[in-house]
Structures are given as structure tokens and as C-alpha cells.
Short mmCIF file of C-alpha atoms and ligand atoms in Angstrom, two decimals:
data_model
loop_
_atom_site.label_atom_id
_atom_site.label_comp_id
_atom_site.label_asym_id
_atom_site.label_seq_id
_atom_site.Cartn_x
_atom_site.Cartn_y
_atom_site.Cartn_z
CA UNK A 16 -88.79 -16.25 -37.62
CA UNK A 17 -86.90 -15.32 -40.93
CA UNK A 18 -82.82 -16.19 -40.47
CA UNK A 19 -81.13 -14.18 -42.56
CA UNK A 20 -78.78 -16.09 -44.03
CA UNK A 21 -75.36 -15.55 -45.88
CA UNK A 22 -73.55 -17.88 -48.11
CA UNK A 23 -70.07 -18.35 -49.33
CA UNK A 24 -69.29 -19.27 -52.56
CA UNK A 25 -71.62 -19.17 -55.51
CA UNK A 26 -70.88 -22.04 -57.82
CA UNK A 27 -72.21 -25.08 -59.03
CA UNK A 28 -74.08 -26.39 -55.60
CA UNK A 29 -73.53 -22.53 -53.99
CA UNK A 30 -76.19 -21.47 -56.61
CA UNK A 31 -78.12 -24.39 -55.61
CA UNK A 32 -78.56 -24.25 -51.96
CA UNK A 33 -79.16 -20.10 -52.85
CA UNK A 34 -82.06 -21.32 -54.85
CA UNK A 35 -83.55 -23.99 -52.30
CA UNK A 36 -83.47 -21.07 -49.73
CA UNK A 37 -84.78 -18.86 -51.90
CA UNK A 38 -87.51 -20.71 -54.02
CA UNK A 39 -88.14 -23.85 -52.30
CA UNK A 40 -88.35 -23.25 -48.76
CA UNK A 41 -89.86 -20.79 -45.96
CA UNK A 42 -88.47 -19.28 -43.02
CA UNK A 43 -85.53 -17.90 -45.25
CA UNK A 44 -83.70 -14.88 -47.26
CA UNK A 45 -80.23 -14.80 -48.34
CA UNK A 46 -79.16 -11.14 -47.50
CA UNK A 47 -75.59 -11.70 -48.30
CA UNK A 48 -73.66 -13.56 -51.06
CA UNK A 49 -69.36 -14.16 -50.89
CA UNK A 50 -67.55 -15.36 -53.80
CA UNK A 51 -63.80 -14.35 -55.10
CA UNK A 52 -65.40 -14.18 -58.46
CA UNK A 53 -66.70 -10.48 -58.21
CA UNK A 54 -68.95 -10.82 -61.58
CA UNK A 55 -70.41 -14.31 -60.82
CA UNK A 56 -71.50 -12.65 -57.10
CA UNK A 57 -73.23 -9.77 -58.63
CA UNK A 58 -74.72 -11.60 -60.81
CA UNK A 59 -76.15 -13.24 -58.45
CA UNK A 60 -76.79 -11.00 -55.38
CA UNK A 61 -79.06 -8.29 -58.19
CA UNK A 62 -81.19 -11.60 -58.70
CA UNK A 63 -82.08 -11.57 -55.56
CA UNK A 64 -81.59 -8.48 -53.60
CA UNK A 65 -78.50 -8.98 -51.65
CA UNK A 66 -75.48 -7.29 -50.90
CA UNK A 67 -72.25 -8.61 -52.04
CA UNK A 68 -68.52 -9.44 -50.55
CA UNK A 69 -65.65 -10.64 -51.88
CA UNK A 70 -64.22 -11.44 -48.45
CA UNK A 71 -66.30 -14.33 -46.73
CA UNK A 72 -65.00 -13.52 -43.07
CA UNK A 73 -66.67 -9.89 -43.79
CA UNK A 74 -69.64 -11.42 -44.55
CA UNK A 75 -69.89 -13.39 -41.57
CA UNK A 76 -69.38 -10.32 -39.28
CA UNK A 77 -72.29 -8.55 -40.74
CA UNK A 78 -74.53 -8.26 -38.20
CA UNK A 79 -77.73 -8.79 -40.53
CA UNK A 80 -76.20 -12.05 -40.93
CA UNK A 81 -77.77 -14.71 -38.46
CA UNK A 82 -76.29 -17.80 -40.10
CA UNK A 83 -74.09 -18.97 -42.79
CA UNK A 84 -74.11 -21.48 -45.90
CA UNK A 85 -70.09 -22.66 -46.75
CA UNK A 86 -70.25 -24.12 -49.86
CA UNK A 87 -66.72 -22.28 -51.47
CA UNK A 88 -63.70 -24.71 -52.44
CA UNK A 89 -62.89 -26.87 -49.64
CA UNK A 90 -59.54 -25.27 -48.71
CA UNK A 91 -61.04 -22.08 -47.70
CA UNK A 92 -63.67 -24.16 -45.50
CA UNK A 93 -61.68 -24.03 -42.32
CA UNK A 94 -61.11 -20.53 -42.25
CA UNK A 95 -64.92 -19.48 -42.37
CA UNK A 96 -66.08 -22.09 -40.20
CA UNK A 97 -63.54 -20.84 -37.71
CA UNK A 98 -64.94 -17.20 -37.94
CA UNK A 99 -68.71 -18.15 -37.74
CA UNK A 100 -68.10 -20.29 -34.54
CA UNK A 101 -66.05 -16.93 -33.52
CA UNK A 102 -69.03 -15.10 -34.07
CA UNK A 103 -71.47 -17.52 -32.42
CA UNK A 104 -73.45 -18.19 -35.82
CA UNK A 105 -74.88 -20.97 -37.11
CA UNK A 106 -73.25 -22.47 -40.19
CA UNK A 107 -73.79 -25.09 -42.73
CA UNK A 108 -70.60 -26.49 -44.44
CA UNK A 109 -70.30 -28.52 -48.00
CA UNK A 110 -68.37 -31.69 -47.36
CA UNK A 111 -65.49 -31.40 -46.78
CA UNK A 112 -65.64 -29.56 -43.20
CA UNK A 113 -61.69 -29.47 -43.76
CA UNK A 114 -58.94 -30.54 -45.84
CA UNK A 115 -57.23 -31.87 -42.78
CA UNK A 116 -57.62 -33.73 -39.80
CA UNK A 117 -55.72 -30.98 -38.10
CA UNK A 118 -58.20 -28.99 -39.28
CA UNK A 119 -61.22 -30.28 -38.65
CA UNK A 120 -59.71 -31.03 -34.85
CA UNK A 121 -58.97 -27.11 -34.74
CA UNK A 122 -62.79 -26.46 -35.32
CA UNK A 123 -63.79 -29.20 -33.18
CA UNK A 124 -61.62 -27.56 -30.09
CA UNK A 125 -63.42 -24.34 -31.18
CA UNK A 126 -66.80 -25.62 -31.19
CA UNK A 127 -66.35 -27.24 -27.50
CA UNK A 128 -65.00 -24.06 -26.56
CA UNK A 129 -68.11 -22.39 -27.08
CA UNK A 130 -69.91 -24.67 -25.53
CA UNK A 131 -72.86 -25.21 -28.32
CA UNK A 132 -73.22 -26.69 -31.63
CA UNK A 133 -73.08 -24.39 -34.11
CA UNK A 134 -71.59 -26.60 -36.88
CA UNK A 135 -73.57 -29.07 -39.40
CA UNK A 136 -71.44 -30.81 -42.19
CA UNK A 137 -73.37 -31.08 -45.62
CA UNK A 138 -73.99 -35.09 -45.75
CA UNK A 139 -77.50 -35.17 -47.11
CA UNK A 140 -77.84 -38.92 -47.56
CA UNK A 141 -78.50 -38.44 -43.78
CA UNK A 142 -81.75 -36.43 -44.93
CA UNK A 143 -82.93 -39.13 -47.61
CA UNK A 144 -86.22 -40.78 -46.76
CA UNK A 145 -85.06 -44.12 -47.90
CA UNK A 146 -81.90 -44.07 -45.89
CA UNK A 147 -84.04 -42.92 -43.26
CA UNK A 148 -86.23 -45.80 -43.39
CA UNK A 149 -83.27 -48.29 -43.56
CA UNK A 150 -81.83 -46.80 -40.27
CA UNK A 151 -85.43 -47.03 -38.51
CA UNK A 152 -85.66 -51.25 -39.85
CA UNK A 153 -81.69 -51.06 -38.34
CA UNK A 154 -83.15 -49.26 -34.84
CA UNK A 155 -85.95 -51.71 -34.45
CA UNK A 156 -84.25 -54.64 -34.68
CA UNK A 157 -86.31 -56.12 -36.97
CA UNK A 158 -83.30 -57.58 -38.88
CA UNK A 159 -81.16 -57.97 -35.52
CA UNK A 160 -77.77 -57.27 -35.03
CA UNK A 161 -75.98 -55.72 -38.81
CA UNK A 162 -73.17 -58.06 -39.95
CA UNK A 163 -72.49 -56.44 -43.31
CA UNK A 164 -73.31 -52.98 -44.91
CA UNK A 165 -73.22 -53.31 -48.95
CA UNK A 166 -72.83 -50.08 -50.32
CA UNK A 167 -72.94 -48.84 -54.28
CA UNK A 168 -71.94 -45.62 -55.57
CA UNK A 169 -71.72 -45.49 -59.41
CA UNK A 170 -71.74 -42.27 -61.26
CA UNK A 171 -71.93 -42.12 -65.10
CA UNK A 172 -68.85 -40.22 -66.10
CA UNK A 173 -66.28 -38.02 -64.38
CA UNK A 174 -64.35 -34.64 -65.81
CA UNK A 175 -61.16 -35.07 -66.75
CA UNK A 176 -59.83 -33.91 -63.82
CA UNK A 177 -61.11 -36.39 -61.15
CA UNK A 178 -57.92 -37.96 -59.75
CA UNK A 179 -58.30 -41.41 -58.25
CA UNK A 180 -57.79 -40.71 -55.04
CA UNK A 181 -61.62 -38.42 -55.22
CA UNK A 182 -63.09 -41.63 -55.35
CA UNK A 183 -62.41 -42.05 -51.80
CA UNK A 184 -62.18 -38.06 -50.63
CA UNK A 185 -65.14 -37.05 -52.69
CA UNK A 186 -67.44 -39.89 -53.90
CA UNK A 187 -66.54 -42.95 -51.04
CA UNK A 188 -66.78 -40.07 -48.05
CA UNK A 189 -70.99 -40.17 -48.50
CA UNK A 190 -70.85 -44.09 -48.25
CA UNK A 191 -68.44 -43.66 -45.21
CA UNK A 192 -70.50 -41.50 -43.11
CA UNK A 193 -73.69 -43.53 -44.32
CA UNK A 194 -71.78 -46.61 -42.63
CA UNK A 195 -71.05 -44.67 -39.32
CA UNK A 196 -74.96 -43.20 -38.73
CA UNK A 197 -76.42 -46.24 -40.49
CA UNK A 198 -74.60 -48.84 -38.23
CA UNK A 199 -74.18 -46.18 -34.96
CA UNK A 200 -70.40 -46.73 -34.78
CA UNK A 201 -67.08 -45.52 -36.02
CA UNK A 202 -64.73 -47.81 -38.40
CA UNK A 203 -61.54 -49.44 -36.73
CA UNK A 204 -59.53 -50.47 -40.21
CA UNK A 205 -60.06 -49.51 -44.09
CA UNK A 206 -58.16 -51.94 -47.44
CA UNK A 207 -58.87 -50.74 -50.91
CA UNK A 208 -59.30 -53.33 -53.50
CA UNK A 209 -59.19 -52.42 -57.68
CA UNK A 210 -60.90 -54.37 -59.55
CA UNK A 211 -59.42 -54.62 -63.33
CA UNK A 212 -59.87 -51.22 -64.93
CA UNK A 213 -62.74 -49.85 -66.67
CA UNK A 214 -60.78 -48.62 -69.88
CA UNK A 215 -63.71 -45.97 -70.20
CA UNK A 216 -61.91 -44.17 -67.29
CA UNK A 217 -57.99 -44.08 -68.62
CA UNK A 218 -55.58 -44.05 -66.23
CA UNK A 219 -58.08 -43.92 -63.23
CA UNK A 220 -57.95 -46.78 -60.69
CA UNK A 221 -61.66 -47.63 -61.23
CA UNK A 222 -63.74 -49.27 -60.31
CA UNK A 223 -62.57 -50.25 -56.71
CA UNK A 224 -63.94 -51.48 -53.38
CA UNK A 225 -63.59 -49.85 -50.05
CA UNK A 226 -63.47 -52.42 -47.24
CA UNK A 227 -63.68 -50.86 -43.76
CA UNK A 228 -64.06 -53.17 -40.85
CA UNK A 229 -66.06 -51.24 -38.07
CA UNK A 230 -65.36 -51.27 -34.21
CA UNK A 231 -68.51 -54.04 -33.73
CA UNK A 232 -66.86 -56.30 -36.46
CA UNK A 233 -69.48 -55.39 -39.07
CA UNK A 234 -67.88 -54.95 -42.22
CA UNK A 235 -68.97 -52.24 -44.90
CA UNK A 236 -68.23 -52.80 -48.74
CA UNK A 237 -68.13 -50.08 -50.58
CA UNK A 238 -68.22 -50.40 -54.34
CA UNK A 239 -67.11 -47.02 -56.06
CA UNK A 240 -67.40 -46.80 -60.07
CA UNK A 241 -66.81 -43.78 -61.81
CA UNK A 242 -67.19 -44.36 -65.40
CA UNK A 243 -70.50 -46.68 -65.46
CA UNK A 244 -71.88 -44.33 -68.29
CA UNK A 245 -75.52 -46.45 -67.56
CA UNK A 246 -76.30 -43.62 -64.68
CA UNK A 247 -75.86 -42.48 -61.03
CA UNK A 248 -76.91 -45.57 -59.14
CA UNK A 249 -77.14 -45.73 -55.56
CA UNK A 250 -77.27 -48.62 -53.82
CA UNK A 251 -77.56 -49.89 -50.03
CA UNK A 252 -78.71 -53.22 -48.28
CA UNK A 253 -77.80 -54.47 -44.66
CA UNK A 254 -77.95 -57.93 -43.42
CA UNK A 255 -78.66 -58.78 -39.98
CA UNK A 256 -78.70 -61.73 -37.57
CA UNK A 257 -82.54 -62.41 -38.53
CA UNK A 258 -83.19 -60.37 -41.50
CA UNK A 259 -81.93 -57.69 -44.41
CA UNK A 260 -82.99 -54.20 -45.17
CA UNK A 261 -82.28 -52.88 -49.03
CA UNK A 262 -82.54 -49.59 -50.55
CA UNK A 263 -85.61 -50.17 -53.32
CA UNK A 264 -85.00 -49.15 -56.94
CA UNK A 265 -85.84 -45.31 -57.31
CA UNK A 266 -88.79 -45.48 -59.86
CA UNK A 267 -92.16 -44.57 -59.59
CA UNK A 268 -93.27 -46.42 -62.56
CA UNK A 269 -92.54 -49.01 -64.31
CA UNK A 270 -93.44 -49.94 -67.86
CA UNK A 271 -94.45 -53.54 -69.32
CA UNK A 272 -94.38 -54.28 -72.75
CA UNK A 273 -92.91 -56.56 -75.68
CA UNK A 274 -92.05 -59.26 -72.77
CA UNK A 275 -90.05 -57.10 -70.75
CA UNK A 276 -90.22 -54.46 -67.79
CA UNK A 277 -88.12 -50.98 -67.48
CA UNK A 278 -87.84 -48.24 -64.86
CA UNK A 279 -85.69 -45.33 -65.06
CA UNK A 280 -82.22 -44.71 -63.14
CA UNK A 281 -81.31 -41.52 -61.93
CA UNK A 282 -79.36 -39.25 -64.30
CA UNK A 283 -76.84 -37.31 -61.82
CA UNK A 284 -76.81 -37.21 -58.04
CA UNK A 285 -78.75 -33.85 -57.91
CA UNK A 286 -81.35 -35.69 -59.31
CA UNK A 287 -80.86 -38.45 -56.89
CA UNK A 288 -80.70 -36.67 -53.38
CA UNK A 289 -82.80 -33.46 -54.26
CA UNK A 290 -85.38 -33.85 -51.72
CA UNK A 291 -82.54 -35.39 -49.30
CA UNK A 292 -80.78 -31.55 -49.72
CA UNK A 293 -84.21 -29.65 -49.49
CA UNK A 294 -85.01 -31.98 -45.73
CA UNK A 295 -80.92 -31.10 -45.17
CA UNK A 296 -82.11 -27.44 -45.32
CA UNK A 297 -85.32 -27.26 -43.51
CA UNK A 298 -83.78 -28.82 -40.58
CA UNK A 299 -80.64 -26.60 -40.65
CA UNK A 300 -82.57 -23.71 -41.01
CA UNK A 301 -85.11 -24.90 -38.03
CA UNK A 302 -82.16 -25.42 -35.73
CA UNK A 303 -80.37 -22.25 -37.07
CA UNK A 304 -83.46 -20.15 -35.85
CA UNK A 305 -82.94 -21.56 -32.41
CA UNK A 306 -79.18 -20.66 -32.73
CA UNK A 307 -77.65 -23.77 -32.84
CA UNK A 308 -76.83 -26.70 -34.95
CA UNK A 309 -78.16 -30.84 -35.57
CA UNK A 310 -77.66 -33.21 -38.21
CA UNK A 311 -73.97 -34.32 -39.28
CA UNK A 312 -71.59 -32.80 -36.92
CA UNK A 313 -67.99 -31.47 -37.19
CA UNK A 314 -67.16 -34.68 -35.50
CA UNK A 315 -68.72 -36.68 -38.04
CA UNK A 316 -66.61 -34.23 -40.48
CA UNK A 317 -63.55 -35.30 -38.14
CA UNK A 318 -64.19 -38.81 -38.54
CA UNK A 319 -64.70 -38.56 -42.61
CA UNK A 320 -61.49 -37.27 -42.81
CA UNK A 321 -59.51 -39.29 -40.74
CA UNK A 322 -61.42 -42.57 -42.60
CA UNK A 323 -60.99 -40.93 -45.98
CA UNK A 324 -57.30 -40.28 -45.03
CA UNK A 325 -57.18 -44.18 -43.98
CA UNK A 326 -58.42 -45.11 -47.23
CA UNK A 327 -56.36 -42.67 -49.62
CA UNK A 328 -53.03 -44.43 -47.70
CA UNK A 329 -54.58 -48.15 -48.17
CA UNK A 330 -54.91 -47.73 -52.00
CA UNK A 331 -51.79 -46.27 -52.60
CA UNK A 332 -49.59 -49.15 -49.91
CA UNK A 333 -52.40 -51.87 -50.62
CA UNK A 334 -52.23 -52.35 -47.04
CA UNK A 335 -54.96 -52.55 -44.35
CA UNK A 336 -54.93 -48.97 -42.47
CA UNK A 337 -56.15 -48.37 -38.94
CA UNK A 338 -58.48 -45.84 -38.07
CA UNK A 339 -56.65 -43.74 -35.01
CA UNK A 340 -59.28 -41.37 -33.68
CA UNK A 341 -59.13 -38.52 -31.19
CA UNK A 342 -61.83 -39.04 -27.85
CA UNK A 343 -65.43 -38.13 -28.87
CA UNK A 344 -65.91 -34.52 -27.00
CA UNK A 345 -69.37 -35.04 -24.91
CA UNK A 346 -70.74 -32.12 -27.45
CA UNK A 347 -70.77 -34.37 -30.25
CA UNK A 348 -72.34 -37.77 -27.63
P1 NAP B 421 -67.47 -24.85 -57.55
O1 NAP B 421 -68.53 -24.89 -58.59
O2 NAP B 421 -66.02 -24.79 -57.97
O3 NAP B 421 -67.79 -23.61 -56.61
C1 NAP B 421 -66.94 -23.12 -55.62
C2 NAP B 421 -67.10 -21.62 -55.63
O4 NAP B 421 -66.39 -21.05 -54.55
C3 NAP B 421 -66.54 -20.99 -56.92
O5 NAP B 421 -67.41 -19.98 -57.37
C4 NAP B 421 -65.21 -20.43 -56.43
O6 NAP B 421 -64.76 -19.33 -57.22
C5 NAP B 421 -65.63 -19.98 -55.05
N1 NAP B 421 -64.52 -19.71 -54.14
C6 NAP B 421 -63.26 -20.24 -54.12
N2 NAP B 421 -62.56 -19.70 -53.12
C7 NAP B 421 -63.40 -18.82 -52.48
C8 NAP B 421 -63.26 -17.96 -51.37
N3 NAP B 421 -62.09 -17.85 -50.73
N4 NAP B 421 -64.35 -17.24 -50.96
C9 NAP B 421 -65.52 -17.34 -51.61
N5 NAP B 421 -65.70 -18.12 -52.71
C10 NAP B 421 -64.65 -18.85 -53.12
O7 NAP B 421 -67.59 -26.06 -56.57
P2 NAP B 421 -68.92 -26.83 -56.10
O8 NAP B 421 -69.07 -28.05 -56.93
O9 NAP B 421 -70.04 -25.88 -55.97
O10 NAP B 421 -68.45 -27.37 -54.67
C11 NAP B 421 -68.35 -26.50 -53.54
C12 NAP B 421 -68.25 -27.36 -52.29
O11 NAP B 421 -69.41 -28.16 -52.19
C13 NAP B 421 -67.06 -28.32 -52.30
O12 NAP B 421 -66.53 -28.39 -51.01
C14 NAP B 421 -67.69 -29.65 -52.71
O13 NAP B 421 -67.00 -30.77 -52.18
C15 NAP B 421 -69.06 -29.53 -52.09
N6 NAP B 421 -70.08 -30.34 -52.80
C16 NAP B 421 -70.84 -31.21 -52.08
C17 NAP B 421 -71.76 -32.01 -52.72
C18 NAP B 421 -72.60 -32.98 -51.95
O14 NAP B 421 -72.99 -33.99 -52.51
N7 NAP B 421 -72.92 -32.72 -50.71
C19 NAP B 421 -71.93 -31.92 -54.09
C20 NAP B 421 -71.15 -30.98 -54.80
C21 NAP B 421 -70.23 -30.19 -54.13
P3 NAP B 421 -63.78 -19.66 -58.48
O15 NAP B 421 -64.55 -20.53 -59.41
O16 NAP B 421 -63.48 -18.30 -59.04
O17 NAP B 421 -62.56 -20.36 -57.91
#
């Protein structure tokens, strides 16, 4: 089966996710494109063949439309994933799921209320083979019980206007919901540390350290940099009762000579996580064709924001914050 799929919002990772569907995988067309900027959707849609709205909830009532790709600014994400579960269509939606808690609850109660998933949030570390692996080593057992999640996120630069509170909404959120599927359980308490400031970042508070304390007693260490200029490094290792799992370097070679070896860093985190967001598609797309939705939930949306939230109040106080969380609906067991 081909699902016909419309997407919302055609910039910078839009245009993206149009190409994976599009060029990279099967079992796809994008019929309809959405985007308030009327030339950039053209543009777009004559590329390749589809027809064009500038309202998104239009495009999710056309009825050639089977599912739907959210990936406009993240205050408008409510609203369309609110009209896709109204018309019982599959949707995939960018991180954030919501701007708010409130939010994300609203599409949570309208989820249940249908009775199906329908809903799958875009975290595509949850797609990368590596991660993948790690949570397998975790599943086994082979390292026993996790104790203490080390997590690295370090991006080369950001644009001028990254505040510092996007280190935790927008960079620390991946690392958060890593923590929760990685370790199988949600985080009780969050403090934010800075360390002394990188002066290559101005006024930002950077680099810092996100210390969450999950409901187990695991804790998770999250280092977030954001002016490393080396590259995008990721980073990830676990230790266990009996053992530790790490993320390997990236690499495929490595090169000896004069004394010394080198491997290459990632540039940018498309680089990084590009076959992580092709997997993300195929299985959305799979599911999608059934109807319904798997991967990160709106409850694992839910739970980003409510940690994220936890985290944006500990750096500003300096205090530890406690994660208050709604009851898990059985949809999202
Ligand atoms: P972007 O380049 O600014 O693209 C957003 C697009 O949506 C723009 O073309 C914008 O138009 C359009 N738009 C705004 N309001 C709209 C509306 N009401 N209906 C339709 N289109 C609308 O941003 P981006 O970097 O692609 O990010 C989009 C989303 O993806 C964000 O939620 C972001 O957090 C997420 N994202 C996730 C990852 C990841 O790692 N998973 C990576 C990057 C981005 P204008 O430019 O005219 O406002």
C-alpha cells in the first residue's frame, strides 16, 4: 500500500522528511504540502506534484490525505495534531508535540478518546542502531541493574538566537527521552548545574549539566555544550551492577600515521542521526498503513515537557525540581 501522505510546514527539516519520503523510501507520496509561506510551498509542491494549502487543518481534511507529517513551528503543533486525531489519521509530529503540558494533556485526552494510537512524536535517537543496541545490552541484563546514565550532547555553534533555556527545551529534551526508553522509567527530580562559561557562547549559560534522578534511583547526567566549535558529538554509556554499555565513536575508519591515530566527528546532527530519521520513517509509515501509530508516543511528548519544564525552573531557582506527572492512560502501557 502507498499512504498518501501530507505534511505541514516546509522548512529546514519539513523539506527534509519531504525528501526522505520522496527519494529515500517506498511505500510513499506526498500529495499535499502546508506552509504559511505561500512561495516556499509552491516551490515545493511543483517539485513534486502536489497540491498546495496555506491552511494545515484543510490539508488534513482532504480526503486523499491518509496521514500527516507536523513538522511547522512548534506553537502551531497542537492545533494540527488535534485535527488529525479528529479525523482519525495517522500523524507524525517534530518535537515538540506541544508547547505546553496543558497541551500535550489536551491531545493525550483526545487520543484515549479515540481509542487508538494515532500519534508518534519525532524522537529519532529512538530509531538509531547504536542506541538500539545499548537498550538490547540494558534488556539482557548483561550489565545488570543501570545505576547511572552519562549522557553528551555537544553541538559546534548555535545562531544567535538560541536562548539558554533551548538547551534544555530543544537540545537536553533528546537526552531526556533517551533516559526514559533507555532506562524503562520516568524521572522523579531534575537540578541544573553551569559549569563556568564558555566565552565562545556570550551571554549563554553554557555549558551546563542536567541532573535528573529517576523513579528507580538511577541518576542520568546530562552534559549539554553549545559552543564546542570541535563538532556535534554524541555521547552515551550506562553502568550497571556487573557491567557498562558505551556508545562507540562514529567512524568507520581510522587513519595511522606520523605516531598518531584520527577518526572523524560528525559535522551537524543531520549528519549524525540520518539513518536514525530514515528507520523513524519506515516504521511510521509501516504503522501509518495499518492506521495507527508506534514509536515515541504523545505520552512520551507529555513527559518531555513536563521534565523539560522541571529543568527550565531548576536553572533559573538553582533548586532541585520534582517531576509531578499525570497517571499513564493504559493506551500509552
Ligand atoms: P523552520 O525551518 O523554521 O520551519 C518551520 C516552517 O513552518 C517554516 O517554513 C514556517 O514558515 C512554517 N510554519 C510556521 N507556522 C506555520 C503554520 N501555521 N502552518 C504551516 N507552516 C507553518 O523550523 P525547523 O527547523 O524545520 O523545525 C520545525 C520543527 O521541527 C520544530 O518543531 C523543531 O523543533 C523540529 N525539529 C526537530 C529536530 C529533531 O532533531 N528531531 C530537528 C530540527 C527541527 P515561516 O518560516 O514563514 O514562519
Amino acid at each position: 500500500m502507498t499512504v498518501k501522505v501530507g505534511v505541514i510546514g516546509t522548512g529546514m527539516i519539513g523539506q527534509d522528511h519531504i525528501r526522505r519520503l520522496t527519494e529515500v523510501l517506498t511505500g510513499s507520496s506526498v500529495v499535499a504540502v502546508s506552509d504559511i509561506n505561500k512561495e516556499q510551498v509552491e516551490k515545493i509542491a511543483t517539485a513534486i506534484g502536489a497540491r498546495t494549502y496555506t491552511d494545515g487543518v484543510a490539508l488534513i481534511n482532504d480526503s486523499e490525505v491518509d496521514a500527516v507529517v507536523v513538522t511547522s513551528w512548534g506553537p502551531t503543533h497542537e492545533e494540527y495534531v488535534l485535527a488529525a486525531i479528529a479525523a482519525g489519521k495517522p500523524v507524525f509530529c517534530e518535537k515538540p508535540l506541544a508547547t505546553t503540558q496543558e497541551a500535550c494533556l489536551r491531545i493525550i485526552d483526545a487520543e484515549v478518546k479515540h481509542g487508538k494510537r494515532l500519534v508518534q512524536v519525532g524522537f529519532m535517537r529512538r530509531f538509531d542502531t547504536a542506541y538500539r543496541q545499548m537498550k538490547d545490552v540494558v534488556e539482557s541484563g548483561t550489565i545488570g541493574a543501570p545505576l547511572i546514565f552519562k549522557s553528551v550532547h555537544r553541538n559546534p555553534s548555535v545562531p544567535p538566537s538560541y536562548t539558554s533555556d533551548m538547551a534544555i527545551v530543544d537540545t537536553a529534551v533528546h537526552d531526556i527521552d533517551t533516559a526514559r526508553w533507555l532506562l524503562d522509567e520516568e524521572v522523579k527530580a531534575v537540578s541544573v548545574i553551569a559549569a563556568r562559561k564558555n566565552n565562545r557562547g556570550g551571554t549563554l549559560r553554557d555549558p551546563i549539566i542536567v541532573l535528573m534522578e529517576m523513579e528507580s534511583g538511577a541518576i542520568v547526567d546530562i552534559e549539554v555544550s553549545v559552543n564546542i566549535d570541535y563538532a556535534y558529538d554524541i555521547g552515551g554509556e550506562i553502568s550497571g551492577e556487573t557491567g557498562v554499555v558505551t556508545l562507540a565513536e562514529r567512524n568507520r575508519i581510522t587513519v595511522k600515521s606520523g605516531g598518531e591515530y584520527r577518526g572523524k566527528v560528525t559535522a551537524d546532527w543531520k549528519e549524525r542521526f540520518v539513518e536514525a530519521f530514515d528507520v523513524e520513517f519506515k516504521e511510521w509509515l509501516d504503522a501509518a498503513a495499518k492506521g495507527t501509530a508506534t514509536g515515541p508516543s504523545a505520552w512520551d511528548g507529555y513527559a518531555a515537557a513536563v521534565v523539560t519544564d522541571a529543568g527550565v525552573e531548576a536553572a533559573g531557582t538553582g533548586n532541585r525540581i520534582k517531576v509531578e506527572m499525570r497517571d499513564r492512560p493504559a493506551l500509552y502501557a
